Amino acid sequence: MGFLDGKVAVVTGGNRGIGRGISEALSGEGARVILTARGAAAAEQAAGEIGKGTIGIAGDVRSYELVRRLFSEVERRAGGTDILVNNAGIGLFSAVADMDPEDWRAVIETNLNGVFYCCHQAIPQMRKRGGGYIFNVSSLAGKNPIPNGAAYNASKFGLNGFSEALMMEVRYEGIRVSYLMPGSVATEFGRGSPDKAEWALTPEDVAEVVLDLLRSPPHALYSRVEMRPSQPPRKT
Ligand SMILES: NC(=O)c1ccc[n+]([C@@H]2O[C@H](COP(=O)([O-])OP(=O)(O)OC[C@H]3O[C@@H](n4cnc5c(N)ncnc54)[C@H](OP(=O)(O)O)[C@@H]3O)[C@@H](O)[C@H]2O)c1
């Protein structure tokens, strides 16, 4: 079927947007995909639409207990994890002085704590399977400060540092870590902007990079990928 036949891939936030595009691409290459969303109905519906044995499991990545249960389900139903795509993420934008501390917590707990929890659970499974590949979906906001974006910036700058440290920790165990830094992608993220569809990247563009990296020879590691729309609206 494809070059990922027999591989098991976990994609957080795989029901829509970028995660959905990545889930479809991995499944299209033969991987058994386990996708998550916060709600069971959304996860199961997306899995059903993708088909080919895709499994949808509810799991809020902010909860370590739910993430632990997710990965024991993955082990029970699919044997373990070969590919982990930490994609689930949110953006809440507000001036620091005005930001509700609950919103700050939600951004950091989803975009940063959730990635740690999933890696913490997935790495032992990858070790048992002789290696693996972890993709962290960061953002150009992981290097470009945005006014009113302090929480999101902090989460994605932090995710980049986390990814690089983790990459150095697990590389000799056959586990590769890459982080992707897309610019604008046409999804519902941050409620989207109406004209984005005309010029922005698509979830399929991001998914193509994931497939390219998985196809790269095991001795090579493209650890950080920046990607951006080639012709965004000019800033006047
Ligand atoms: N769109 C862009 O322009 C852009 C650019 C750069 C980077 N990114 C990054 O790309 C990733 C995906 O964003 P997107 O554009 O595809 O956004 P999206 O369409 O809003 O999708 C976000 C996904 O994350 C899931 N999610 C949110 N909070 C979660 C939680 N606590 N636990 C589990 N799943 C959760 C959502 O599922 P439910 O809501 O159904 O639970 C949904 O599947 C994010 O990390 C984002 O920071 C996006």
CSV table of C-alpha atoms and ligand atoms in Angstrom, one decimal:
chain,number,residue,atom,x,y,z
A,1,MET,CA,0.0,0.0,0.0
A,2,GLY,CA,2.7,2.5,0.9
A,3,PHE,CA,6.1,3.1,2.5
A,4,LEU,CA,4.5,3.2,6.0
A,5,ASP,CA,2.9,-0.2,5.9
A,6,GLY,CA,2.9,-1.7,9.3
A,7,LYS,CA,3.8,1.5,11.1
A,8,VAL,CA,1.6,3.0,13.9
A,9,ALA,CA,1.2,6.7,14.0
A,10,VAL,CA,-0.4,8.8,16.7
A,11,VAL,CA,-1.6,12.3,15.7
A,12,THR,CA,-2.9,14.6,18.4
A,13,GLY,CA,-5.6,17.0,17.2
A,14,GLY,CA,-6.0,14.8,14.1
A,15,ASN,CA,-9.7,15.5,13.5
A,16,ARG,CA,-9.4,18.7,11.6
A,17,GLY,CA,-6.9,21.3,10.2
A,18,ILE,CA,-3.3,20.4,9.9
A,19,GLY,CA,-3.6,17.2,12.0
A,20,ARG,CA,-6.3,16.0,9.8
A,21,GLY,CA,-4.2,16.6,6.7
A,22,ILE,CA,-1.3,14.7,8.3
A,23,SER,CA,-3.5,11.8,9.4
A,24,GLU,CA,-4.9,11.4,5.9
A,25,ALA,CA,-1.4,11.5,4.4
A,26,LEU,CA,0.0,8.9,6.8
A,27,SER,CA,-2.9,6.7,6.4
A,28,GLY,CA,-2.6,7.0,2.6
A,29,GLU,CA,0.9,5.6,2.9
A,30,GLY,CA,-0.3,2.6,4.8
A,31,ALA,CA,0.3,3.7,8.5
A,32,ARG,CA,-2.3,2.7,11.1
A,33,VAL,CA,-3.3,6.1,12.4
A,34,ILE,CA,-4.7,6.8,15.9
A,35,LEU,CA,-6.0,10.3,15.9
A,36,THR,CA,-7.2,12.3,18.9
A,37,ALA,CA,-9.5,15.2,19.6
A,38,ARG,CA,-10.9,16.5,22.9
A,39,GLY,CA,-14.3,15.0,22.1
A,40,ALA,CA,-15.0,11.3,21.3
A,41,ALA,CA,-17.6,12.1,18.6
A,42,ALA,CA,-15.2,14.4,16.7
A,43,ALA,CA,-12.3,11.9,16.9
A,44,GLU,CA,-14.5,8.9,15.9
A,45,GLN,CA,-16.2,10.8,13.0
A,46,ALA,CA,-12.8,11.8,11.6
A,47,ALA,CA,-11.4,8.3,11.9
A,48,GLY,CA,-14.5,6.9,10.2
A,49,GLU,CA,-14.1,9.4,7.3
A,50,ILE,CA,-10.4,8.5,6.8
A,51,GLY,CA,-11.1,4.8,7.1
A,52,LYS,CA,-8.4,2.2,6.5
A,53,GLY,CA,-8.4,1.1,10.2
A,54,THR,CA,-7.9,4.6,11.5
A,55,ILE,CA,-8.9,4.8,15.2
A,56,GLY,CA,-10.3,8.0,16.9
A,57,ILE,CA,-9.8,8.4,20.6
A,58,ALA,CA,-10.8,11.2,22.8
A,59,GLY,CA,-8.0,12.7,24.9
A,60,ASP,CA,-7.3,16.2,26.1
A,61,VAL,CA,-3.5,16.5,26.0
A,62,ARG,CA,-3.6,18.9,29.0
A,63,SER,CA,-4.3,15.9,31.2
A,64,TYR,CA,-1.4,13.5,31.9
A,65,GLU,CA,-3.9,10.9,33.1
A,66,LEU,CA,-5.8,11.0,29.8
A,67,VAL,CA,-2.6,10.9,27.8
A,68,ARG,CA,-1.4,7.9,29.8
A,69,ARG,CA,-4.7,6.2,29.0
A,70,LEU,CA,-4.5,7.1,25.3
A,71,PHE,CA,-1.1,5.5,24.9
A,72,SER,CA,-2.1,2.3,26.8
A,73,GLU,CA,-5.0,2.1,24.4
A,74,VAL,CA,-2.6,2.5,21.5
A,75,GLU,CA,-0.5,-0.3,22.8
A,76,ARG,CA,-3.5,-2.5,23.4
A,77,ARG,CA,-5.2,-1.9,20.0
A,78,ALA,CA,-2.2,-1.4,17.7
A,79,GLY,CA,0.9,-2.7,19.5
A,80,GLY,CA,2.7,0.6,20.2
A,81,THR,CA,3.8,3.8,18.6
A,82,ASP,CA,6.3,4.3,15.7
A,83,ILE,CA,5.4,7.9,14.7
A,84,LEU,CA,4.1,10.6,17.0
A,85,VAL,CA,2.8,13.9,15.6
A,86,ASN,CA,2.3,16.4,18.4
A,87,ASN,CA,0.0,18.7,16.5
A,88,ALA,CA,-2.8,19.7,19.0
A,89,GLY,CA,-2.5,23.3,19.7
A,90,ILE,CA,-4.4,26.5,20.5
A,91,GLY,CA,-3.8,30.2,20.1
A,92,LEU,CA,-5.3,32.7,22.5
A,93,PHE,CA,-4.2,36.3,21.8
A,94,SER,CA,-4.3,39.1,24.3
A,95,ALA,CA,-2.1,41.8,25.8
A,96,VAL,CA,-0.2,40.4,28.8
A,97,ALA,CA,-1.8,42.9,31.2
A,98,ASP,CA,-5.3,42.0,30.0
A,99,MET,CA,-4.9,38.2,29.6
A,100,ASP,CA,-7.0,36.0,31.7
A,101,PRO,CA,-4.6,33.7,33.6
A,102,GLU,CA,-6.9,30.7,32.6
A,103,ASP,CA,-6.2,31.5,28.9
A,104,TRP,CA,-2.4,31.7,29.6
A,105,ARG,CA,-2.6,28.3,31.3
A,106,ALA,CA,-4.7,26.8,28.5
A,107,VAL,CA,-2.1,27.8,25.8
A,108,ILE,CA,0.9,26.6,27.8
A,109,GLU,CA,-0.8,23.4,29.0
A,110,THR,CA,-1.9,22.5,25.5
A,111,ASN,CA,1.1,23.5,23.4
A,112,LEU,CA,3.9,22.6,25.8
A,113,ASN,CA,2.8,20.4,28.6
A,114,GLY,CA,0.7,18.2,26.2
A,115,VAL,CA,3.8,17.6,24.0
A,116,PHE,CA,5.8,16.6,27.0
A,117,TYR,CA,3.1,14.2,28.2
A,118,CYS,CA,2.8,12.5,24.8
A,119,CYS,CA,6.6,12.2,24.4
A,120,HIS,CA,6.9,10.8,27.9
A,121,GLN,CA,4.4,8.1,27.0
A,122,ALA,CA,5.4,7.4,23.4
A,123,ILE,CA,9.2,7.1,23.8
A,124,PRO,CA,9.2,3.9,25.9
A,125,GLN,CA,6.9,2.4,23.2
A,126,MET,CA,9.3,3.5,20.4
A,127,ARG,CA,12.3,2.1,22.3
A,128,LYS,CA,10.5,-1.3,22.5
A,129,ARG,CA,9.9,-1.1,18.7
A,130,GLY,CA,13.6,-0.2,17.9
A,131,GLY,CA,13.1,3.4,17.0
A,132,GLY,CA,10.6,6.0,15.9
A,133,TYR,CA,9.9,9.5,14.7
A,134,ILE,CA,8.5,12.4,16.6
A,135,PHE,CA,7.1,15.5,14.9
A,136,ASN,CA,6.3,18.6,16.9
A,137,VAL,CA,4.1,21.2,15.1
A,138,SER,CA,5.6,24.5,16.2
A,139,SER,CA,5.1,27.7,14.2
A,140,LEU,CA,7.0,30.7,12.8
A,141,ALA,CA,5.7,32.2,16.1
A,142,GLY,CA,8.4,30.0,17.7
A,143,LYS,CA,10.9,32.7,16.5
A,144,ASN,CA,8.9,35.8,15.6
A,145,PRO,CA,7.4,37.8,18.4
A,146,ILE,CA,3.8,38.9,17.9
A,147,PRO,CA,2.3,41.8,20.0
A,148,ASN,CA,-0.6,40.2,22.0
A,149,GLY,CA,0.9,36.8,21.3
A,150,ALA,CA,3.1,36.4,24.4
A,151,ALA,CA,1.4,33.2,25.5
A,152,TYR,CA,1.5,31.7,22.1
A,153,ASN,CA,5.1,32.9,21.5
A,154,ALA,CA,6.2,31.5,24.9
A,155,SER,CA,4.6,28.1,24.1
A,156,LYS,CA,6.2,27.8,20.6
A,157,PHE,CA,9.6,29.2,21.5
A,158,GLY,CA,9.5,26.7,24.4
A,159,LEU,CA,8.5,23.9,22.1
A,160,ASN,CA,11.5,24.6,19.8
A,161,GLY,CA,13.9,24.3,22.8
A,162,PHE,CA,12.1,21.2,24.0
A,163,SER,CA,12.4,19.6,20.6
A,164,GLU,CA,16.1,20.3,20.2
A,165,ALA,CA,16.9,19.0,23.7
A,166,LEU,CA,14.8,15.9,23.1
A,167,MET,CA,16.4,15.4,19.6
A,168,MET,CA,19.8,15.2,21.2
A,169,GLU,CA,18.6,12.9,24.0
A,170,VAL,CA,17.0,10.2,21.8
A,171,ARG,CA,19.0,10.3,18.5
A,172,TYR,CA,21.2,7.3,19.4
A,173,GLU,CA,18.2,5.2,20.1
A,174,GLY,CA,17.0,5.5,16.5
A,175,ILE,CA,14.3,8.0,17.4
A,176,ARG,CA,14.4,11.1,15.2
A,177,VAL,CA,12.8,14.4,16.3
A,178,SER,CA,11.9,17.2,13.9
A,179,TYR,CA,9.9,20.3,14.5
A,180,LEU,CA,7.9,22.1,11.9
A,181,MET,CA,7.4,25.9,11.8
A,182,PRO,CA,4.6,26.8,9.5
A,183,GLY,CA,3.5,30.4,8.8
A,184,SER,CA,-0.2,30.9,8.0
A,185,VAL,CA,-2.1,27.7,7.2
A,186,ALA,CA,-5.7,27.8,6.1
A,187,THR,CA,-7.5,26.2,9.0
A,188,GLU,CA,-10.0,27.3,11.7
A,189,PHE,CA,-7.0,28.1,14.0
A,190,GLY,CA,-7.5,31.3,16.0
A,191,ARG,CA,-10.9,31.5,14.1
A,192,GLY,CA,-9.0,31.9,10.8
A,193,SER,CA,-9.0,34.9,8.5
A,194,PRO,CA,-11.6,34.9,5.7
A,195,ASP,CA,-9.1,35.5,2.9
A,196,LYS,CA,-6.5,33.0,4.1
A,197,ALA,CA,-7.7,30.3,1.7
A,198,GLU,CA,-6.5,32.3,-1.3
A,199,TRP,CA,-2.8,32.6,-0.3
A,200,ALA,CA,-2.0,30.5,2.8
A,201,LEU,CA,-0.3,27.1,3.1
A,202,THR,CA,-2.7,24.2,3.3
A,203,PRO,CA,-2.7,21.2,5.7
A,204,GLU,CA,-1.7,19.1,2.8
A,205,ASP,CA,1.5,21.2,2.3
A,206,VAL,CA,2.5,20.5,6.0
A,207,ALA,CA,1.6,16.8,5.6
A,208,GLU,CA,3.8,16.6,2.5
A,209,VAL,CA,6.8,17.8,4.6
A,210,VAL,CA,6.0,15.1,7.2
A,211,LEU,CA,6.0,12.4,4.5
A,212,ASP,CA,9.3,13.8,3.0
A,213,LEU,CA,11.0,13.6,6.4
A,214,LEU,CA,9.8,10.1,7.0
A,215,ARG,CA,11.2,9.1,3.6
A,216,SER,CA,14.6,10.6,4.4
A,217,PRO,CA,17.4,8.1,5.0
A,218,PRO,CA,17.8,7.1,8.6
A,219,HIS,CA,21.3,8.6,8.9
A,220,ALA,CA,19.9,12.1,8.0
A,221,LEU,CA,17.9,14.3,10.4
A,222,TYR,CA,16.2,17.5,9.2
A,223,SER,CA,15.5,18.7,12.7
A,224,ARG,CA,13.8,22.1,12.0
A,225,VAL,CA,11.7,23.0,9.0
A,226,GLU,CA,10.4,26.6,8.4
A,227,MET,CA,7.7,26.9,5.8
A,228,ARG,CA,5.7,29.9,4.7
A,229,PRO,CA,3.3,31.0,2.0
A,230,SER,CA,5.3,32.2,-1.0
A,231,GLN,CA,3.1,35.2,-1.7
A,232,PRO,CA,1.3,36.5,1.4
A,233,PRO,CA,-0.5,39.8,1.2
A,234,ARG,CA,2.1,42.6,1.2
A,235,LYS,CA,2.4,44.6,4.5
A,236,THR,CA,2.0,48.3,3.6
B,1,LIG,N1,-3.2,27.4,11.2
B,1,LIG,C1,-2.0,28.1,11.2
B,1,LIG,O1,-1.9,29.2,10.6
B,1,LIG,C2,-0.8,27.5,12.0
B,1,LIG,C3,0.4,28.1,11.8
B,1,LIG,C4,1.5,27.6,12.5
B,1,LIG,C5,1.3,26.6,13.4
B,1,LIG,N2,0.1,26.1,13.6
B,1,LIG,C6,0.0,25.0,14.6
B,1,LIG,O2,-0.6,23.9,14.0
B,1,LIG,C7,-1.2,23.1,15.0
B,1,LIG,C8,-2.6,22.7,14.5
B,1,LIG,O3,-3.4,23.9,14.3
B,1,LIG,P1,-4.5,24.0,13.2
B,1,LIG,O4,-4.2,25.2,12.4
B,1,LIG,O5,-4.8,22.8,12.5
B,1,LIG,O6,-5.7,24.4,14.2
B,1,LIG,P2,-7.2,23.9,14.3
B,1,LIG,O7,-7.8,23.7,13.0
B,1,LIG,O8,-7.8,24.8,15.3
B,1,LIG,O9,-7.0,22.4,15.0
B,1,LIG,C9,-6.5,22.3,16.3
B,1,LIG,C10,-6.6,20.8,16.6
B,1,LIG,O10,-6.0,20.6,18.0
B,1,LIG,C11,-7.0,19.9,18.7
B,1,LIG,N3,-6.9,20.3,20.1
B,1,LIG,C12,-6.9,21.6,20.7
B,1,LIG,N4,-6.8,21.6,22.0
B,1,LIG,C13,-6.6,20.3,22.3
B,1,LIG,C14,-6.4,19.6,23.5
B,1,LIG,N5,-6.3,20.2,24.7
B,1,LIG,N6,-6.3,18.2,23.5
B,1,LIG,C15,-6.3,17.5,22.3
B,1,LIG,N7,-6.5,18.1,21.1
B,1,LIG,C16,-6.7,19.5,21.1
B,1,LIG,C17,-8.3,20.3,18.1
B,1,LIG,O11,-9.3,19.3,18.4
B,1,LIG,P3,-10.7,19.6,19.2
B,1,LIG,O12,-10.8,21.1,19.2
B,1,LIG,O13,-11.7,19.0,18.4
B,1,LIG,O14,-10.5,19.0,20.5
B,1,LIG,C18,-8.0,20.3,16.6
B,1,LIG,O15,-7.9,19.0,16.2
B,1,LIG,C19,-1.2,23.9,16.3
B,1,LIG,O16,-0.2,23.4,17.1
B,1,LIG,C20,-0.9,25.3,15.8
B,1,LIG,O17,-0.3,26.0,16.8
B,1,LIG,C21,-1.0,26.5,13.0
